Coordinates of C-alpha atoms and ligand atoms in Angstrom, one line a residue:
M1 CA 0.0 0.0 0.0
A2 CA 1.3 3.5 -0.9
E3 CA 2.7 5.5 2.0
N4 CA -0.2 7.9 2.1
A5 CA -2.9 5.2 1.8
F6 CA -4.8 3.5 4.6
D7 CA -7.6 1.0 5.1
V8 CA -9.2 3.4 7.5
I9 CA -8.8 7.1 8.2
I10 CA -10.6 8.5 11.2
I11 CA -11.1 12.2 11.5
G12 CA -11.2 13.2 15.1
G13 CA -9.2 11.7 18.0
G14 CA -11.8 11.9 20.8
P15 CA -13.2 8.9 22.6
G16 CA -15.1 7.9 19.5
G17 CA -12.2 8.3 17.1
Y18 CA -9.2 7.1 19.1
V19 CA -11.0 4.0 20.3
A20 CA -12.2 3.2 16.8
A21 CA -8.6 3.6 15.6
I22 CA -7.3 1.1 18.2
R23 CA -10.1 -1.4 17.4
A24 CA -9.4 -1.0 13.7
A25 CA -5.7 -1.7 14.2
Q26 CA -6.6 -4.8 16.3
L27 CA -8.7 -6.0 13.4
G28 CA -5.7 -5.7 11.0
F29 CA -6.6 -2.5 9.2
T30 CA -3.9 0.0 8.4
T31 CA -5.2 3.0 10.3
A32 CA -4.6 6.7 10.6
C33 CA -6.3 9.2 12.9
V34 CA -6.3 12.9 12.2
D35 CA -6.9 15.5 14.8
M36 CA -6.3 19.2 14.7
R37 CA -5.3 19.2 18.4
E38 CA -1.7 18.2 19.2
T39 CA -2.9 15.8 21.9
L40 CA -5.3 12.9 21.4
G41 CA -8.4 12.3 23.5
G42 CA -10.7 15.0 22.0
T43 CA -13.1 17.1 24.0
C44 CA -13.5 14.5 26.7
L45 CA -9.9 14.2 27.7
N46 CA -8.6 17.7 26.9
V47 CA -11.5 20.0 27.9
G48 CA -14.3 17.8 29.1
C49 CA -14.8 14.7 31.2
I50 CA -11.4 14.4 32.7
P51 CA -10.4 17.9 33.7
S52 CA -13.9 18.5 35.1
K53 CA -13.7 15.4 37.2
A54 CA -10.2 16.4 38.4
L55 CA -11.6 19.7 39.6
L56 CA -14.7 18.1 41.0
Q57 CA -12.5 15.9 43.2
S58 CA -10.2 18.7 44.3
S59 CA -13.0 21.1 45.1
H60 CA -14.9 18.3 47.0
L61 CA -11.9 17.7 49.2
F62 CA -11.6 21.5 49.8
E63 CA -15.2 21.6 50.9
E64 CA -14.9 18.4 53.0
A65 CA -11.9 19.9 54.7
G66 CA -13.9 23.1 55.4
H67 CA -17.2 21.5 56.6
G68 CA -17.3 17.8 56.3
L69 CA -14.7 16.5 58.7
A70 CA -16.0 17.9 62.0
Q71 CA -18.9 15.3 62.1
H72 CA -16.1 12.6 62.2
G73 CA -14.4 14.3 65.1
V74 CA -11.6 15.5 62.8
G75 CA -10.7 19.1 63.6
V76 CA -8.6 21.0 61.0
A77 CA -7.8 24.6 60.6
A78 CA -9.8 26.4 57.8
P79 CA -8.4 25.1 54.5
K80 CA -6.5 27.5 52.3
L81 CA -7.1 27.3 48.6
D82 CA -4.1 27.1 46.2
L83 CA -5.9 27.4 42.9
K84 CA -2.8 27.4 40.9
T85 CA -1.8 24.0 42.3
M86 CA -5.3 22.7 41.8
L87 CA -5.4 23.7 38.2
G88 CA -1.9 22.4 37.7
R89 CA -2.9 19.0 39.0
K90 CA -5.8 18.9 36.6
D91 CA -3.5 19.8 33.7
A92 CA -1.0 17.1 34.8
V93 CA -3.8 14.4 34.9
V94 CA -4.9 15.4 31.4
G95 CA -1.3 15.5 30.2
D96 CA -0.5 12.0 31.5
L97 CA -3.6 10.5 30.0
T98 CA -3.1 12.1 26.5
K99 CA 0.4 10.7 26.5
G100 CA -1.1 7.3 27.4
I101 CA -3.2 7.4 24.2
A102 CA -0.2 8.5 22.1
F103 CA 1.6 5.4 23.6
L104 CA -1.4 3.1 22.7
F105 CA -1.3 4.5 19.1
K106 CA 2.4 3.6 18.8
K107 CA 1.8 0.2 20.3
N108 CA -1.0 -0.5 17.7
K109 CA 1.0 1.1 14.8
I110 CA -1.6 3.8 14.2
T111 CA -0.5 6.8 12.3
H112 CA -1.4 10.0 14.1
I113 CA -1.8 13.0 11.8
V114 CA -2.0 16.4 13.4
G115 CA -4.0 19.0 11.5
A116 CA -7.5 19.8 10.3
G117 CA -8.8 17.0 8.0
V118 CA -10.9 17.9 5.0
I119 CA -12.8 15.2 3.0
S120 CA -11.8 16.4 -0.5
A121 CA -13.5 13.5 -2.3
P122 CA -14.9 10.1 -1.3
G123 CA -11.8 8.1 -0.3
K124 CA -9.6 11.2 0.1
V125 CA -8.7 13.2 3.2
K126 CA -6.6 16.4 2.9
V127 CA -4.6 17.6 5.8
G128 CA -2.7 20.8 4.9
K129 CA -0.8 20.2 1.7
D130 CA -1.0 16.4 2.0
T131 CA -3.7 14.1 0.6
F132 CA -4.3 10.7 2.1
A133 CA -6.3 7.9 0.6
A134 CA -8.5 5.6 2.5
K135 CA -10.9 2.7 1.7
H136 CA -13.1 3.8 4.7
I137 CA -13.3 7.3 6.2
I138 CA -14.9 7.7 9.7
I139 CA -16.1 11.1 10.8
A140 CA -15.6 11.5 14.5
T141 CA -15.4 15.2 14.8
G142 CA -17.5 15.6 17.9
S143 CA -19.3 18.7 19.1
E144 CA -18.8 22.2 20.4
P145 CA -20.7 24.4 22.8
A146 CA -24.0 25.8 21.5
P147 CA -24.0 29.6 21.3
L148 CA -26.6 31.8 22.9
A149 CA -27.8 34.8 20.9
G150 CA -26.9 38.1 22.5
V151 CA -24.3 36.5 24.8
T152 CA -20.8 36.7 23.2
I153 CA -18.2 34.3 24.5
D154 CA -14.8 35.8 25.3
E155 CA -13.6 32.8 27.5
K156 CA -12.6 35.4 30.2
Q157 CA -15.8 36.9 31.6
I158 CA -18.3 35.0 29.5
V159 CA -17.0 31.5 29.2
T160 CA -17.9 28.1 27.9
S161 CA -17.0 24.9 29.8
T162 CA -13.4 25.3 28.4
G163 CA -12.9 28.7 30.1
A164 CA -14.7 27.5 33.3
L165 CA -12.0 24.8 33.6
N166 CA -9.3 27.4 33.8
L167 CA -10.5 30.5 35.6
P168 CA -7.3 32.2 37.0
K169 CA -9.1 33.2 40.3
V170 CA -12.3 32.2 42.1
P171 CA -15.0 34.7 40.9
K172 CA -17.0 36.3 43.7
S173 CA -20.1 35.6 41.7
M174 CA -21.0 33.4 38.8
I175 CA -24.1 33.0 36.7
V176 CA -24.5 29.6 35.0
I177 CA -26.9 29.7 32.0
G178 CA -28.3 26.2 31.6
G179 CA -29.1 23.9 34.5
G180 CA -27.9 20.7 32.7
V181 CA -24.9 18.5 33.3
I182 CA -22.1 21.0 32.7
G183 CA -23.9 23.8 34.6
L184 CA -24.3 21.7 37.7
E185 CA -20.9 20.0 37.6
L186 CA -18.9 23.2 37.0
G187 CA -21.3 25.4 39.0
S188 CA -20.6 23.0 41.9
V189 CA -16.8 23.3 41.4
W190 CA -16.8 27.1 41.7
R191 CA -19.4 27.2 44.5
R192 CA -17.3 24.8 46.6
L193 CA -14.3 27.1 46.0
G194 CA -16.2 30.1 47.2
A195 CA -18.2 31.7 44.4
D196 CA -21.8 32.8 44.8
V197 CA -23.4 30.7 42.0
T198 CA -26.8 31.3 40.4
V199 CA -28.1 28.8 37.8
V200 CA -30.5 30.3 35.2
E201 CA -32.5 27.6 33.5
F202 CA -35.0 28.2 30.7
L203 CA -37.3 25.2 31.6
A204 CA -39.3 24.8 34.8
E205 CA -36.8 22.2 36.2
I206 CA -33.1 21.5 36.1
L207 CA -31.8 18.4 34.4
P208 CA -34.5 18.0 31.8
G209 CA -35.2 14.4 30.7
M210 CA -34.1 12.9 34.0
D211 CA -36.4 11.0 36.3
G212 CA -38.8 13.5 38.1
E213 CA -38.2 12.2 41.6
V214 CA -34.4 12.4 41.1
V215 CA -34.7 15.9 39.8
K216 CA -36.7 17.0 42.8
Q217 CA -34.2 15.5 45.2
A218 CA -31.3 17.0 43.3
A219 CA -32.8 20.5 43.3
R220 CA -33.4 20.3 47.0
T221 CA -29.9 19.0 47.7
F222 CA -28.1 21.6 45.5
K223 CA -30.1 24.4 47.1
K224 CA -29.1 23.2 50.5
Q225 CA -25.5 23.2 49.3
G226 CA -25.9 26.9 48.4
L227 CA -26.5 26.9 44.7
N228 CA -29.2 29.5 43.7
F229 CA -31.7 28.7 41.0
K230 CA -33.7 30.9 38.6
T231 CA -35.8 28.4 36.6
G232 CA -38.3 29.2 33.9
T233 CA -36.1 32.2 33.0
K234 CA -34.5 33.2 29.7
V235 CA -31.5 35.3 29.1
T236 CA -32.0 38.0 26.4
G237 CA -28.7 39.8 26.4
A238 CA -25.3 40.4 28.1
K239 CA -23.0 43.4 28.5
T240 CA -19.5 43.1 29.8
A241 CA -17.6 45.8 31.6
K242 CA -14.5 45.8 33.8
T243 CA -16.7 45.5 36.9
G244 CA -18.4 42.3 35.5
V245 CA -21.2 41.0 33.3
T246 CA -24.8 42.3 33.3
L247 CA -27.4 39.9 32.0
T248 CA -30.9 40.8 30.9
V249 CA -33.3 38.1 31.8
E250 CA -37.1 37.6 31.7
A251 CA -39.6 34.8 32.4
A252 CA -39.3 32.1 29.7
A253 CA -43.0 32.8 28.9
G254 CA -42.2 36.5 28.4
G255 CA -42.6 39.3 30.9
K256 CA -40.8 42.2 32.6
A257 CA -37.0 42.3 32.0
E258 CA -34.7 42.4 34.9
T259 CA -30.9 42.4 35.2
L260 CA -28.5 40.1 37.0
K261 CA -24.8 40.9 37.6
A262 CA -21.9 38.5 38.1
D263 CA -18.1 38.5 37.7
V264 CA -18.2 35.5 35.4
V265 CA -21.0 33.9 33.2
L266 CA -20.8 30.3 32.1
V267 CA -22.9 29.4 29.0
S268 CA -23.8 25.7 29.2
I269 CA -27.0 25.4 27.2
G270 CA -26.0 22.2 25.3
R271 CA -23.6 21.3 22.5
R272 CA -24.0 21.1 18.8
P273 CA -22.3 18.9 16.2
F274 CA -18.9 20.1 14.9
T275 CA -18.4 19.7 11.1
D276 CA -16.8 23.0 10.3
K277 CA -14.6 23.1 7.1
L278 CA -14.8 19.3 6.9
G279 CA -16.0 19.5 3.3
L280 CA -19.2 17.5 3.8
D281 CA -21.3 19.7 1.5
K282 CA -18.8 19.2 -1.3
V283 CA -18.8 15.4 -1.1
G284 CA -22.6 15.4 -0.5
V285 CA -22.8 13.9 3.0
E286 CA -26.3 14.5 4.3
M287 CA -26.9 16.3 7.6
D288 CA -30.1 16.7 9.5
P289 CA -31.6 20.2 10.1
R290 CA -29.6 20.5 13.4
G291 CA -26.3 19.8 11.6
F292 CA -25.9 16.2 12.9
V293 CA -24.4 13.8 10.2
K294 CA -27.1 11.4 9.1
T295 CA -26.4 7.7 9.3
D296 CA -28.3 4.6 8.4
G297 CA -28.3 3.1 12.0
H298 CA -25.1 1.2 11.1
F299 CA -22.9 4.4 11.0
K300 CA -23.0 4.6 7.2
T301 CA -23.6 8.0 5.7
N302 CA -25.3 8.4 2.3
V303 CA -21.9 8.5 0.6
E304 CA -20.2 5.2 -0.1
G305 CA -17.1 4.6 2.1
I306 CA -17.9 7.5 4.6
Y307 CA -19.1 6.6 8.1
A308 CA -19.8 8.7 11.2
I309 CA -19.8 8.1 15.0
G310 CA -20.0 9.9 18.3
D311 CA -21.4 13.3 19.2
V312 CA -21.5 14.4 15.6
I313 CA -24.3 11.9 14.8
G314 CA -26.4 12.9 17.8
G315 CA -28.1 10.9 20.5
Q316 CA -26.6 10.9 24.0
M317 CA -23.5 13.1 23.9
L318 CA -21.4 10.9 26.0
A319 CA -17.9 9.6 25.8
H320 CA -18.7 5.9 26.4
K321 CA -21.5 6.1 23.8
A322 CA -19.0 7.4 21.2
E323 CA -16.6 4.6 22.2
E324 CA -19.2 1.9 21.7
E325 CA -20.1 3.4 18.3
G326 CA -16.4 3.6 17.2
I327 CA -15.9 -0.1 18.1
A328 CA -19.2 -1.2 16.5
C329 CA -18.5 0.8 13.3
V330 CA -15.0 -0.7 12.6
E331 CA -16.3 -4.2 13.5
I332 CA -19.0 -3.8 10.9
L333 CA -16.2 -2.7 8.4
A334 CA -14.4 -5.9 9.2
G335 CA -17.6 -7.9 8.4
Q336 CA -18.4 -8.5 12.1
A337 CA -21.7 -7.9 13.8
G338 CA -20.9 -4.6 15.6
H339 CA -23.8 -3.4 17.6
V340 CA -24.7 -0.7 20.2
N341 CA -27.5 -1.2 22.7
Y342 CA -28.8 2.4 23.1
G343 CA -31.3 1.2 25.7
A344 CA -28.5 0.5 28.2
I345 CA -26.2 3.4 28.1
P346 CA -25.7 4.9 31.6
G347 CA -25.5 8.7 32.2
V348 CA -23.8 10.1 35.3
V349 CA -23.7 13.6 36.7
Y350 CA -20.6 13.8 38.9
T351 CA -21.9 16.3 41.5
H352 CA -22.0 15.3 45.1
P353 CA -24.1 13.3 45.6
E354 CA -23.7 11.8 42.1
I355 CA -26.7 11.2 39.9
A356 CA -26.9 8.2 37.6
A357 CA -29.4 6.9 35.2
V358 CA -30.0 4.1 32.7
G359 CA -32.9 3.1 30.6
K360 CA -36.4 4.4 30.9
T361 CA -37.7 7.0 33.3
E362 CA -41.0 6.6 35.2
E363 CA -42.4 9.5 33.1
A364 CA -41.4 7.7 29.8
L365 CA -43.0 4.4 30.9
K366 CA -46.2 6.2 31.9
S367 CA -46.5 8.1 28.7
A368 CA -45.8 4.9 26.7
G369 CA -48.5 3.1 28.7
V370 CA -46.1 0.3 29.9
A371 CA -47.2 -1.4 33.2
Y372 CA -44.3 -1.3 35.6
T373 CA -43.3 -1.9 39.2
V374 CA -41.1 0.6 41.2
G375 CA -38.6 -0.4 43.9
K376 CA -37.1 2.4 45.9
F377 CA -34.6 2.4 48.7
P378 CA -33.1 5.4 50.6
F379 CA -29.4 5.6 51.5
M380 CA -30.6 6.8 54.9
A381 CA -31.5 3.1 55.6
N382 CA -28.2 1.8 54.3
S383 CA -25.7 0.9 56.9
R384 CA -22.6 1.7 54.9
A385 CA -23.9 5.1 53.9
R386 CA -24.7 5.8 57.6
A387 CA -21.2 4.7 58.7
V388 CA -19.5 6.8 56.0
G389 CA -21.8 9.8 56.8
D390 CA -23.2 10.2 53.2
T391 CA -26.9 9.4 53.3
E392 CA -28.6 11.7 50.9
G393 CA -30.5 10.1 48.1
F394 CA -32.0 6.8 47.0
V395 CA -32.0 4.0 44.4
K396 CA -35.0 3.6 42.2
I397 CA -35.5 0.6 39.9
L398 CA -38.3 0.2 37.4
A399 CA -39.2 -3.2 36.2
D400 CA -41.8 -4.6 33.8
A401 CA -45.0 -5.5 35.7
K402 CA -45.5 -8.8 33.9
T403 CA -42.0 -10.1 33.2
D404 CA -40.0 -8.3 36.0
R405 CA -37.4 -7.4 33.4
V406 CA -35.5 -4.3 34.5
L407 CA -36.5 -1.3 32.3
G408 CA -34.6 1.5 34.0
A409 CA -32.8 2.7 37.1
H410 CA -32.2 6.1 38.7
I411 CA -29.8 6.7 41.5
I412 CA -28.9 9.8 43.4
G413 CA -26.5 9.2 46.2
P414 CA -22.9 8.2 47.2
G415 CA -21.0 6.6 44.4
A416 CA -24.2 6.5 42.2
G417 CA -22.0 6.5 39.0
E418 CA -20.4 3.2 40.0
L419 CA -23.5 1.7 41.6
I420 CA -25.5 2.0 38.3
Q421 CA -23.1 -0.3 36.5
E422 CA -24.5 -3.5 38.0
I423 CA -27.9 -2.5 36.8
V424 CA -26.6 -1.7 33.3
L425 CA -25.0 -5.2 33.2
A426 CA -28.3 -6.8 34.4
M427 CA -30.1 -4.9 31.6
E428 CA -27.6 -6.0 29.0
F429 CA -28.2 -9.6 30.0
G430 CA -32.0 -9.0 29.9
G431 CA -32.1 -9.4 33.7
A432 CA -35.0 -9.1 36.1
S433 CA -35.2 -7.3 39.4
E434 CA -35.3 -10.8 40.9
D435 CA -31.8 -11.5 39.4
I436 CA -30.4 -8.5 41.2
A437 CA -32.3 -9.2 44.4
R438 CA -31.0 -12.8 44.6
T439 CA -27.4 -11.8 44.0
S440 CA -25.2 -11.6 47.1
H441 CA -24.0 -8.1 47.8
A442 CA -21.1 -7.5 50.3
H443 CA -22.1 -6.1 53.6
P444 CA -21.8 -3.3 54.5
G445 CA -21.9 -1.7 51.1
T446 CA -23.9 1.0 49.4
S447 CA -24.6 -1.6 46.6
E448 CA -26.9 -3.2 49.2
A449 CA -29.2 -0.3 48.4
V450 CA -29.4 -1.5 44.8
K451 CA -30.3 -5.0 46.0
E452 CA -32.9 -3.6 48.4
A453 CA -34.4 -1.5 45.6
A454 CA -34.6 -4.6 43.5
L455 CA -36.3 -6.5 46.4
A456 CA -38.7 -3.5 46.8
C457 CA -39.8 -4.0 43.1
L458 CA -41.0 -7.5 44.3
G459 CA -42.5 -6.1 47.5
R460 CA -39.8 -7.9 49.7
A461 CA -37.4 -5.2 50.8
I462 CA -35.8 -6.2 54.1
H463 CA -34.5 -3.1 55.7
I464 CA -37.4 -0.7 55.1
Ligands
FAD501 P1 -14.9 14.7 20.6 O1 -14.4 14.2 21.9 O2 -15.5 16.1 20.6 O3 -13.6 14.7 19.6 C1 -13.6 15.2 18.4 C2 -12.2 15.6 18.0 O4 -12.2 15.9 16.6 C3 -11.7 16.8 18.7 O5 -10.4 16.5 19.3 C4 -11.5 17.8 17.5 O6 -10.3 18.6 17.7 C5 -11.3 16.9 16.3 N1 -11.7 17.5 15.0 C6 -12.9 18.1 14.7 N2 -12.9 18.4 13.4 C7 -11.8 18.0 12.9 C8 -11.2 18.1 11.6 N3 -11.8 18.6 10.6 N4 -9.9 17.6 11.5 C9 -9.2 17.1 12.5 N5 -9.8 17.0 13.7 C10 -11.0 17.4 13.9 N6 -19.1 12.6 28.6 C11 -19.1 11.6 29.5 O7 -19.4 10.5 29.1 N7 -18.7 11.7 30.8 C12 -18.4 12.9 31.3 O8 -18.0 13.0 32.5 C13 -18.4 14.0 30.4 N8 -18.0 15.2 30.9 C14 -17.9 16.3 30.0 C15 -17.5 17.5 30.6 C16 -17.5 18.6 29.7 C17 -17.0 20.0 30.3 C18 -17.8 18.5 28.4 C19 -17.7 19.7 27.4 C20 -18.2 17.3 27.8 C21 -18.3 16.2 28.7 N9 -18.7 14.9 28.2 C22 -18.7 13.9 29.1 C23 -19.1 14.7 26.8 C24 -17.9 14.1 26.0 O9 -16.8 14.9 26.1 C25 -18.3 13.8 24.6 O10 -19.5 13.1 24.5 C26 -17.2 13.1 23.9 O11 -16.0 13.8 23.9 C27 -17.6 12.8 22.4 O12 -16.6 12.1 21.8 P2 -16.4 12.2 20.2 O13 -15.2 11.3 19.9 O14 -17.6 12.1 19.5 O15 -15.9 13.8 19.9
NAI502 P1 -27.4 19.9 28.7 O1 -28.2 19.5 27.5 O2 -27.1 18.8 29.7 O3 -28.1 21.1 29.5 C1 -28.4 22.3 28.9 C2 -29.4 23.0 29.8 O4 -29.6 24.3 29.3 C3 -30.8 22.3 29.8 O5 -31.3 22.2 31.1 C4 -31.6 23.3 28.9 O6 -33.0 23.3 29.3 C5 -31.0 24.6 29.3 N1 -31.1 25.6 28.3 C6 -31.1 25.5 26.9 N2 -31.2 26.7 26.4 C7 -31.3 27.6 27.4 C8 -31.4 29.0 27.4 N3 -31.4 29.8 26.3 N4 -31.4 29.6 28.6 C9 -31.3 28.9 29.8 N5 -31.2 27.6 29.8 C10 -31.2 26.9 28.6 O7 -26.1 20.5 28.1 P2 -24.7 20.9 28.7 O8 -24.8 21.0 30.2 O9 -24.3 22.1 28.0 O10 -23.8 19.7 28.3 C11 -23.6 19.3 27.0 C12 -23.5 17.9 26.8 O11 -22.2 17.4 27.3 C13 -24.6 17.1 27.5 O12 -25.5 16.6 26.5 C14 -23.9 16.0 28.2 O13 -24.3 14.8 27.6 C15 -22.4 16.2 28.0 N6 -21.8 16.2 29.3 C16 -21.8 15.0 30.0 C17 -21.3 15.0 31.3 C18 -21.4 13.8 32.0 O14 -21.6 12.7 31.5 N7 -21.1 13.8 33.3 C19 -20.7 16.2 31.9 C20 -20.8 17.4 31.1 C21 -21.3 17.3 29.8

């Protein structure tokens, strides 16, 4: 094969693209991955999942040192914040992990091409002056923050998540526009570090689409922690000055305008697909009205030899969903039966307590007219949660009323993001709540709350 020719070229080295590249190499394809960033890992590793989780952990420890240790009889002097070290640690975590992917690329003999890729024709990718040929091209170009009309991002006073991961000092006040996952995670970080944070949400509730009971509990808990909420409110404009940002807001339904002031404004109203300058119009790849690349359900676009995966094709904008799609896509290219079970993809909000969900919500089951049972168990009644001193929240499992098959689960509480995983596995195996209920869970463990919720689906909870 010519030097500049590959079996597979993947454009985008995020969790979708780099994982697809590794799987493609495992399957024996000569593989190249193009990314305009110097470092691999995409949004998730460079400016998303990982830096945000590093700051969530550091800010949680700061808050615990300030308020959480006294109940354990551990007295410490008021903690001092060294923000530079905290941000430096986050950058080091990201740096180490990006190097790890570069190592995996070398190990798997994947060619890493740095630069912006353009699909110049089917089977051809241009990067700068070089043109590369490929039997298969996979678009994995991800997403970018959705803009808000009248609110101009400068990444200093009005920031996206990228700017919010790197503020040089703790703002006295911060307004977060959008009460979704980014708003609550990064809003929590800066609140814990001392900012007065107000979340402005267009809809009546935060975390739209999540289970109603979980949303109620989450809103109560976040308010108790000191986050302020202005729901049912829309932002109509922003003005920046040396003294801060002034936002004009009004009721979502329309009404009298008022102003809100803050040092920093975070815009986190969702993300949109990123296909800028990729050349899709020229080669005729179809996109939907919102700009997502259209695929046939097997990652194939309407143009022969061009495929797409990850955030750029829509659905849940999650790293692990992109990874599963990347693997399934190249397995299909290799003639295997690659498949993604979209009904069992967990979603986690890494606040404290964490919020985790998989499958259907109770609201969705109701509106679909499905008969279901509900099993709920509060962490207050879980001995490990009591011993640790982290009792807020509950586990809720929804099962089919006739077959007992698990249809969904929603957890708010300590380590929810890890606890959900056994329910995801049960759902992958077509498991019933009885399967979880009859599985031995180590005592004392917060996972016993999952077992008890499963028992509660059957009307047999022991500890409540
Ligand atoms: P991306 O990760 O966006 O990668 C696309 C890559 O393509 C980028 O590196 C980009 O530079 C490159 N690219 C684009 N166009 C071109 C081109 N023409 N040529 C060359 N390269 C190009 N998800 C989770 O599951 N868990 C989390 O905890 C989580 N936290 C998040 C926190 C934040 C602050 C943000 C913003 C997102 C978070 N996400 C999280 C979402 C997650 O980051 C995305 O779902 C995931 O990165 C999507 O992967 P992807 O491979 O589709 O695209
Ligand atoms: P999001 O979709 O989670 O939340 C956006 C919020 O903004 C919604 O509540 C929406 O109602 C609100 N909104 C929309 N327009 C508005 C307006 N004009 N004014 C006020 N509110 C408005 O999007 P977010 O938080 O930006 O995150 C983007 C994506 O990144 C998410 O889809 C998520 O999948 C992913 N992500 C995942 C994380 C995780 O898995 N832990 C962490 C962070 C991001």
